[in-house]
PDB file of C-alpha atoms in Angstrom:
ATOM      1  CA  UNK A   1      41.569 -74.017 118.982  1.00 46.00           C
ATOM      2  CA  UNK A   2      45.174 -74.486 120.515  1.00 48.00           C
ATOM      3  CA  UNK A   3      46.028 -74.546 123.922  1.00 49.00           C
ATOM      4  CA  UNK A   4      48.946 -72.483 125.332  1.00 48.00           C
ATOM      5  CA  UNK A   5      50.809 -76.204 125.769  1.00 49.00           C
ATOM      6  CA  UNK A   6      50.182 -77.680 122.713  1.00 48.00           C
ATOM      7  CA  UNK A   7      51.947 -74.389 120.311  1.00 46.00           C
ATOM      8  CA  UNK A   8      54.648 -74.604 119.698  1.00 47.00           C
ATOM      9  CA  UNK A   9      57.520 -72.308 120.556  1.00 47.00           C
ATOM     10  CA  UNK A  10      58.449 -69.349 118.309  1.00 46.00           C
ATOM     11  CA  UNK A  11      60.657 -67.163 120.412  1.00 45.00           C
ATOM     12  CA  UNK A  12      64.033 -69.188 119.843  1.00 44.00           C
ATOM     13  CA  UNK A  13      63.582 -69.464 115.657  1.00 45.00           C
ATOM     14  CA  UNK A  14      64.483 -66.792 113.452  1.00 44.00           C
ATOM     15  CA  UNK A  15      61.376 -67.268 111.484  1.00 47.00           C
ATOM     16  CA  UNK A  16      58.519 -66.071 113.029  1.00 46.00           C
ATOM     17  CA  UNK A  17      60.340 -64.253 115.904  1.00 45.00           C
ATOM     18  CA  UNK A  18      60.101 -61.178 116.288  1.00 48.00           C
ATOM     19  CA  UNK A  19      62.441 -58.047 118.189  1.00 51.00           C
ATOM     20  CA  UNK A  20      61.040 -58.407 121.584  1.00 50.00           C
ATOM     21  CA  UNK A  21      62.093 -62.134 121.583  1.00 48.00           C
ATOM     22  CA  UNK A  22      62.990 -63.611 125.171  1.00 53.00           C
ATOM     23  CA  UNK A  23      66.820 -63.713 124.750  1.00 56.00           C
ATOM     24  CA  UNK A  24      69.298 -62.203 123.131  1.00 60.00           C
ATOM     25  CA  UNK A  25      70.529 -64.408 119.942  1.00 69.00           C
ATOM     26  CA  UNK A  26      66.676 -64.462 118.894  1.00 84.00           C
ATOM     27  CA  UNK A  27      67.048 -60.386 118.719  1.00 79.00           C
ATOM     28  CA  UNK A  28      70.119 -60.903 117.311  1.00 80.00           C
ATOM     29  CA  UNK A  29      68.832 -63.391 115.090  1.00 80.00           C
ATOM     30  CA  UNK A  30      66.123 -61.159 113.937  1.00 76.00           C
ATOM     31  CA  UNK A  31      68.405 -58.071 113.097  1.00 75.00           C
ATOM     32  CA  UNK A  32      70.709 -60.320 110.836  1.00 74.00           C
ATOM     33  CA  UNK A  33      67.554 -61.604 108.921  1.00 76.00           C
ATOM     34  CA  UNK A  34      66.360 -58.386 108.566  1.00 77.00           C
ATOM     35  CA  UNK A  35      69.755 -56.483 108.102  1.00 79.00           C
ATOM     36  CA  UNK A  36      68.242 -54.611 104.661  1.00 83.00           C
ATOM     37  CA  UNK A  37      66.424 -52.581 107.225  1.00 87.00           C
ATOM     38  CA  UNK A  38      69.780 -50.779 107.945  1.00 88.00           C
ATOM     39  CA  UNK A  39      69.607 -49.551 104.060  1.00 89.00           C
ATOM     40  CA  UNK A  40      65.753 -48.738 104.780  1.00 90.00           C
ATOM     41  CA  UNK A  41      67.136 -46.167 107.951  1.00 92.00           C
ATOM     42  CA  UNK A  42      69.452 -44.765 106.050  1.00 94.00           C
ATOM     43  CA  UNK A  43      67.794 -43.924 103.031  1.00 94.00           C
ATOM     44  CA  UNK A  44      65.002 -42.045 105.898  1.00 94.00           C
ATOM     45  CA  UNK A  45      67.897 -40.694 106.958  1.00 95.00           C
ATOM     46  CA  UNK A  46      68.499 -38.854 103.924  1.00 95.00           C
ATOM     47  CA  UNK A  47      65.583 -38.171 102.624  1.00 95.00           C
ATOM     48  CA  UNK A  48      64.632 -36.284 105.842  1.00 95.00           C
ATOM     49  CA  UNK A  49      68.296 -34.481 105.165  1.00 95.00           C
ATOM     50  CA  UNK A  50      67.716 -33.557 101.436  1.00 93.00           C
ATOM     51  CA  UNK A  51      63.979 -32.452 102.525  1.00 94.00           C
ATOM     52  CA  UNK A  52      65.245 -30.179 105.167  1.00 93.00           C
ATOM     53  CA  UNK A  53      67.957 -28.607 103.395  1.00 91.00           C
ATOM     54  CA  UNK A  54      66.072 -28.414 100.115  1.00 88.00           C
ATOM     55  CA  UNK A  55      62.660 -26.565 101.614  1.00 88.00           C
ATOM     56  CA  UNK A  56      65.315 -24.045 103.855  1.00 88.00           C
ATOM     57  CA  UNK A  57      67.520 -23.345 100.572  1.00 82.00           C
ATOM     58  CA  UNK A  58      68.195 -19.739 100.104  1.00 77.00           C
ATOM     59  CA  UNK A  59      66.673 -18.777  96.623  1.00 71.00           C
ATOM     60  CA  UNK A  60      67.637 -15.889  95.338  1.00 68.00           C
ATOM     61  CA  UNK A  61      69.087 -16.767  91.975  1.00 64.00           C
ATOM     62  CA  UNK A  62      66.533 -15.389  90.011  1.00 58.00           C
ATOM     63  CA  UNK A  63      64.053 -17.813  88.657  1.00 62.00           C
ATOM     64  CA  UNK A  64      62.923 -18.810  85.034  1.00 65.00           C
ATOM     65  CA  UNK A  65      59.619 -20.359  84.850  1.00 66.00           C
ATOM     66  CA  UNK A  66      58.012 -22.248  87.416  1.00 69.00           C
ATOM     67  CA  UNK A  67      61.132 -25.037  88.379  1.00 74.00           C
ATOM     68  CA  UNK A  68      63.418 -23.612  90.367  1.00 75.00           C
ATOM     69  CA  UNK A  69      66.212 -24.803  92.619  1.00 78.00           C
ATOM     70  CA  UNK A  70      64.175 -26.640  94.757  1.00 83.00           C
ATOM     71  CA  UNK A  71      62.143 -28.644  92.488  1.00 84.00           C
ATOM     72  CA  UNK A  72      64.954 -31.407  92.647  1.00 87.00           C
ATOM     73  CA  UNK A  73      66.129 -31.735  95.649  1.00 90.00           C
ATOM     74  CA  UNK A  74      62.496 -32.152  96.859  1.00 91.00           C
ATOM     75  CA  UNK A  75      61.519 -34.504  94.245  1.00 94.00           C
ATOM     76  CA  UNK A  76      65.216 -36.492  95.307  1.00 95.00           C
ATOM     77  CA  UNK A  77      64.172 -36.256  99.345  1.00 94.00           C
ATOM     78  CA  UNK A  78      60.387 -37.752  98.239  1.00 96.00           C
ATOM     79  CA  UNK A  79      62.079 -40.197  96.110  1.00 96.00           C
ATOM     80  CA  UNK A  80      64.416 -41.379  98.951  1.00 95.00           C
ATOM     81  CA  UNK A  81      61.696 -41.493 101.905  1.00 96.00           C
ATOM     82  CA  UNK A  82      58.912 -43.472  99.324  1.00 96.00           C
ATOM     83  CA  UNK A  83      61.821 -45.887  98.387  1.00 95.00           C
ATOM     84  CA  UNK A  84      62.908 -46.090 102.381  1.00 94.00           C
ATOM     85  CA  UNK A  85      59.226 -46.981 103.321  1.00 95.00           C
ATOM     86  CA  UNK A  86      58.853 -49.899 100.721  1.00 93.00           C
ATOM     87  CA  UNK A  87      62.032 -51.301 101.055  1.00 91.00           C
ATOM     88  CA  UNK A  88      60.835 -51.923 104.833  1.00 90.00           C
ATOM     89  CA  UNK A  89      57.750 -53.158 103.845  1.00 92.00           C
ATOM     90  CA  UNK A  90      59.271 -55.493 101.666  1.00 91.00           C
ATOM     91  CA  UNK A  91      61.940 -56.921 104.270  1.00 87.00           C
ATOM     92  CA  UNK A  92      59.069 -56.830 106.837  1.00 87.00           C
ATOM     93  CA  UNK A  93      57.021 -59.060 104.592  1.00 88.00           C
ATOM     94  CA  UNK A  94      59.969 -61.506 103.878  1.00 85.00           C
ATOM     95  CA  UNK A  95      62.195 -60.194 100.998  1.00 80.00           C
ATOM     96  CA  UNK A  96      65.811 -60.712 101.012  1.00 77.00           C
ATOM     97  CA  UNK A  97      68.534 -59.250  98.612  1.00 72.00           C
ATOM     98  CA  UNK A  98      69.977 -61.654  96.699  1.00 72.00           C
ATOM     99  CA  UNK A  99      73.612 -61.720  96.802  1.00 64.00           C
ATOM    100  CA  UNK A 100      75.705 -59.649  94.116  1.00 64.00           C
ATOM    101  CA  UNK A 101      76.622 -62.127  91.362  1.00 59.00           C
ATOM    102  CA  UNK A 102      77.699 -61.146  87.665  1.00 59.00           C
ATOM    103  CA  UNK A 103      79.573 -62.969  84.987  1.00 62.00           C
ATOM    104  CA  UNK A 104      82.887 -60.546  85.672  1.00 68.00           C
ATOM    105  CA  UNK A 105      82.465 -60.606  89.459  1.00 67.00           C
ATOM    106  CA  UNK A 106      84.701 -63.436  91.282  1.00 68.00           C
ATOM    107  CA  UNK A 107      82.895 -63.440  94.966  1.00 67.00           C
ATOM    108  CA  UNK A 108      85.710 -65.219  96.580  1.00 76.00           C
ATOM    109  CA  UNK A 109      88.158 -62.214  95.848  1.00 77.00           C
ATOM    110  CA  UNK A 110      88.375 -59.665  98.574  1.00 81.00           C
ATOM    111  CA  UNK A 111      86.997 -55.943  98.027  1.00 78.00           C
ATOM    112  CA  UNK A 112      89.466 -53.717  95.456  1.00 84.00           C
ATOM    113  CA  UNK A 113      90.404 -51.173  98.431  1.00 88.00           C
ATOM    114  CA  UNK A 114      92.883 -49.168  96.574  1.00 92.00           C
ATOM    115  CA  UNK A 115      90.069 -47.748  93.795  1.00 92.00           C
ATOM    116  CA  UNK A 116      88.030 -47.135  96.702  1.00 91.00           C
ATOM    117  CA  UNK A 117      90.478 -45.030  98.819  1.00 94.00           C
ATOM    118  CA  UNK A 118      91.910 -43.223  95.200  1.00 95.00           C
ATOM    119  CA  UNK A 119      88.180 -42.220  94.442  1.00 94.00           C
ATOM    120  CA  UNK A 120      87.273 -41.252  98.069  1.00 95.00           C
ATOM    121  CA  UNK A 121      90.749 -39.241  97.993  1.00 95.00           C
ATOM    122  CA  UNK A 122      89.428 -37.864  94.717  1.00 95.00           C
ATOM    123  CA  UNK A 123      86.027 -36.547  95.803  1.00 95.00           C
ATOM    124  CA  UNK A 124      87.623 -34.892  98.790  1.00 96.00           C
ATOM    125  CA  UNK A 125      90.259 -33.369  96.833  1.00 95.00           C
ATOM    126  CA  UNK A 126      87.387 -31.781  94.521  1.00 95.00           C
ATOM    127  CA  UNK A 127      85.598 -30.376  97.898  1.00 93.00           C
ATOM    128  CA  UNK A 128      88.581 -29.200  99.349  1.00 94.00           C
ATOM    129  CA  UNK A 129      90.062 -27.522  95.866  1.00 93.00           C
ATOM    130  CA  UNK A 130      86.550 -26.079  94.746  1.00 92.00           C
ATOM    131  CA  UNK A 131      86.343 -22.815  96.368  1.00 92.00           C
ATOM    132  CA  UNK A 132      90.465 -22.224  95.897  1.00 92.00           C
ATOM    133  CA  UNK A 133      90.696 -22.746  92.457  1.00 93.00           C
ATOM    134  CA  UNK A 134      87.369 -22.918  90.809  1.00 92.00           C
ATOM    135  CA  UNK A 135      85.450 -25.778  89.252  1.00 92.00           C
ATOM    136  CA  UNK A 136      86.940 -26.095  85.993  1.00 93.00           C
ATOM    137  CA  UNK A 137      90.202 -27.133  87.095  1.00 93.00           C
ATOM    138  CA  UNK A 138      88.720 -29.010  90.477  1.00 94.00           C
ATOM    139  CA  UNK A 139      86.219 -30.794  88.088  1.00 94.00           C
ATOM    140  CA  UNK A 140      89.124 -32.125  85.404  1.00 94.00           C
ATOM    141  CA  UNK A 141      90.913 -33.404  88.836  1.00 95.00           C
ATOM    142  CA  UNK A 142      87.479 -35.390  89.579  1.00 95.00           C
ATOM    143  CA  UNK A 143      86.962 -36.270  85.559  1.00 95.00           C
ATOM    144  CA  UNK A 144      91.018 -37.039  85.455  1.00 95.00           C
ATOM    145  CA  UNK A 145      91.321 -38.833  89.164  1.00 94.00           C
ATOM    146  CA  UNK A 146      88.130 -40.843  88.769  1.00 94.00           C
ATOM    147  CA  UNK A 147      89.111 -42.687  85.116  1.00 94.00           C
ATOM    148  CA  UNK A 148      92.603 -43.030  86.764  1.00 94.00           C
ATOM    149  CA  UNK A 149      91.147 -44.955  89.820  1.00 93.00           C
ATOM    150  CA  UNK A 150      88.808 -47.306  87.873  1.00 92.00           C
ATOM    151  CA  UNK A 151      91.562 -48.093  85.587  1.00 89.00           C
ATOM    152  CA  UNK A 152      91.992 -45.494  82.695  1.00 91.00           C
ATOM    153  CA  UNK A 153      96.063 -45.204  82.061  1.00 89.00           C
ATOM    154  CA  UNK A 154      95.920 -43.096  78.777  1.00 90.00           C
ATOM    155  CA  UNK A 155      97.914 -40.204  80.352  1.00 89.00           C
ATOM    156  CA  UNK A 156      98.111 -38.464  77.000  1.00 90.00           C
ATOM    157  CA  UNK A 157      94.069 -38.749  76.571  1.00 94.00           C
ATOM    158  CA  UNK A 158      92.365 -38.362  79.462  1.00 93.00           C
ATOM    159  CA  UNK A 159      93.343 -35.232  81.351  1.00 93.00           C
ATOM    160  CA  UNK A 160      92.488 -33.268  77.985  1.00 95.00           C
ATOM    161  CA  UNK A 161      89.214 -35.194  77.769  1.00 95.00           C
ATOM    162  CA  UNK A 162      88.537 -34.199  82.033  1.00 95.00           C
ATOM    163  CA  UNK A 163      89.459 -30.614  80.728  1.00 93.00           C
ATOM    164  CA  UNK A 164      87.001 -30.734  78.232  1.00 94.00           C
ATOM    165  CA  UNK A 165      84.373 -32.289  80.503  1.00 95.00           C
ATOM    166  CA  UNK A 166      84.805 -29.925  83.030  1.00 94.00           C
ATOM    167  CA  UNK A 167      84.716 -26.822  81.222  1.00 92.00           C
ATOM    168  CA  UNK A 168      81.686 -27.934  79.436  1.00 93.00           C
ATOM    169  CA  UNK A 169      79.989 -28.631  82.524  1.00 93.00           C
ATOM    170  CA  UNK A 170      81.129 -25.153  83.930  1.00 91.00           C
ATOM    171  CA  UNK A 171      79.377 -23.487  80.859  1.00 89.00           C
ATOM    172  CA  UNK A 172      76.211 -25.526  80.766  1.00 89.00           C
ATOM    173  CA  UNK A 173      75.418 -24.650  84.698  1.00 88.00           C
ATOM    174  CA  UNK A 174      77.357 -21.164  85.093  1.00 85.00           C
ATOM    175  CA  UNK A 175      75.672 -19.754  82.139  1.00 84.00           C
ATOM    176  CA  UNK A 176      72.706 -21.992  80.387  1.00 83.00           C
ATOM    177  CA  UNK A 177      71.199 -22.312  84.090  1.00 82.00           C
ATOM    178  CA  UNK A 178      71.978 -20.245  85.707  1.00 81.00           C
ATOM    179  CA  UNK A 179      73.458 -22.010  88.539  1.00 84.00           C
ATOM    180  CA  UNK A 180      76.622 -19.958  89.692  1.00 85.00           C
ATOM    181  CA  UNK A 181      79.643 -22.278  89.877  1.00 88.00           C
ATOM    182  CA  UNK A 182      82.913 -20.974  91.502  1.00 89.00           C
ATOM    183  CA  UNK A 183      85.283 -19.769  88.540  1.00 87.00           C
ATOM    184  CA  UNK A 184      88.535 -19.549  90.384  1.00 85.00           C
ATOM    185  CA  UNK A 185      91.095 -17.788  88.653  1.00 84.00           C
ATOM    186  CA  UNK A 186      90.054 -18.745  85.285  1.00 76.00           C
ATOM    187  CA  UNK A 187      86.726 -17.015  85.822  1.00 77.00           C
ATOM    188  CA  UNK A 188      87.924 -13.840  83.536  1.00 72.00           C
ATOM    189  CA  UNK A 189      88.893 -16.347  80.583  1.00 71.00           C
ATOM    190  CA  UNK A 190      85.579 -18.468  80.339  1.00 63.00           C
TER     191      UNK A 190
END
């Protein structure tokens, strides 16, 4: 048995010390060992989102067999709370991420901020232009605007192979499931 004099003291190490620490830079210390917890809150986060809006979706596209709409998103919200809980069990109990490391990734270069803004700039282009002027067009913007930002420059090619995409995409959910996808003006043609 150990006296209070002879243990040593935990408080100040980031092993072993836990949130309610004495001082600040053992909290602090804490949180940046256990920074994956931020993924594990966010993931919650949106699992509780997609749950919500998937059990309150309005469902009155009629309905063949017993999946419908909501099968997926609830499945997806499940998915993303199960994965939330054992990511924090796993941090809790000591696992760490290793860091990202590939054969084609150089770790020393600084993050590629132009193909992130150009695909962020994308996406909101294809939320914004959706309801205007349809998804077939709005969707061979994404298909065209996404290859372009990660490097595609076969300007001859690719926007006939986003038109294809997106037009096949259009058919497969407007009219093989029966998920209603905004035609814009080229809803009379397809």
């Amino acid at each position: 048995m150990t006296t209070p004099e002879s243990t040593p003291d935990t408080t100040t190490t980031t092993t072993g010390a836990g949130p309610e620490g004495t001082g600040g830079r053992s909290r602090r210390a804490w949180l940046r060992e256990h920074s994956e917890l931020g993924v594990g809150v966010l993931l919650l986060a949106l699992g509780v989102l997609v749950l919500t809006d998937a059990l309150t979706m309005d469902v009155e596209i009629a309905q063949r067999g017993p999946i419908g709409p909501k099968t997926v998103p609830v499945a997806v919200g499940v998915g993303l709370l199960v994965v939330a809980v054992l990511l924090a069990v796993d941090v809790l109990r000591g696992g760490r991420g290793e860091a990202e490391g590939g054969e084609d990734i150089d770790l020393s270069e600084p993050a590629d901020w132009r193909t992130v803004l150009l695909l962020a700039g994308v996406f909101l282009a294809t939320a914004v232009l959706i309801e205007p002027v349809g998804f077939p067009i709005a969707g061979a913007l994404l298909f065209w605007g996404s290859a372009y930002a990660l490097g595609s420059r076969h300007l001859d090619r690719d926007p006939l192979i986003a038109a294809g995409l997106s037009v096949v995409t259009y058919e497969v959910f407007n009219n093989l499931l029966g998920v209603p996808l905004p035609g814009g003006p080229l809803m009379g043609v397809l």
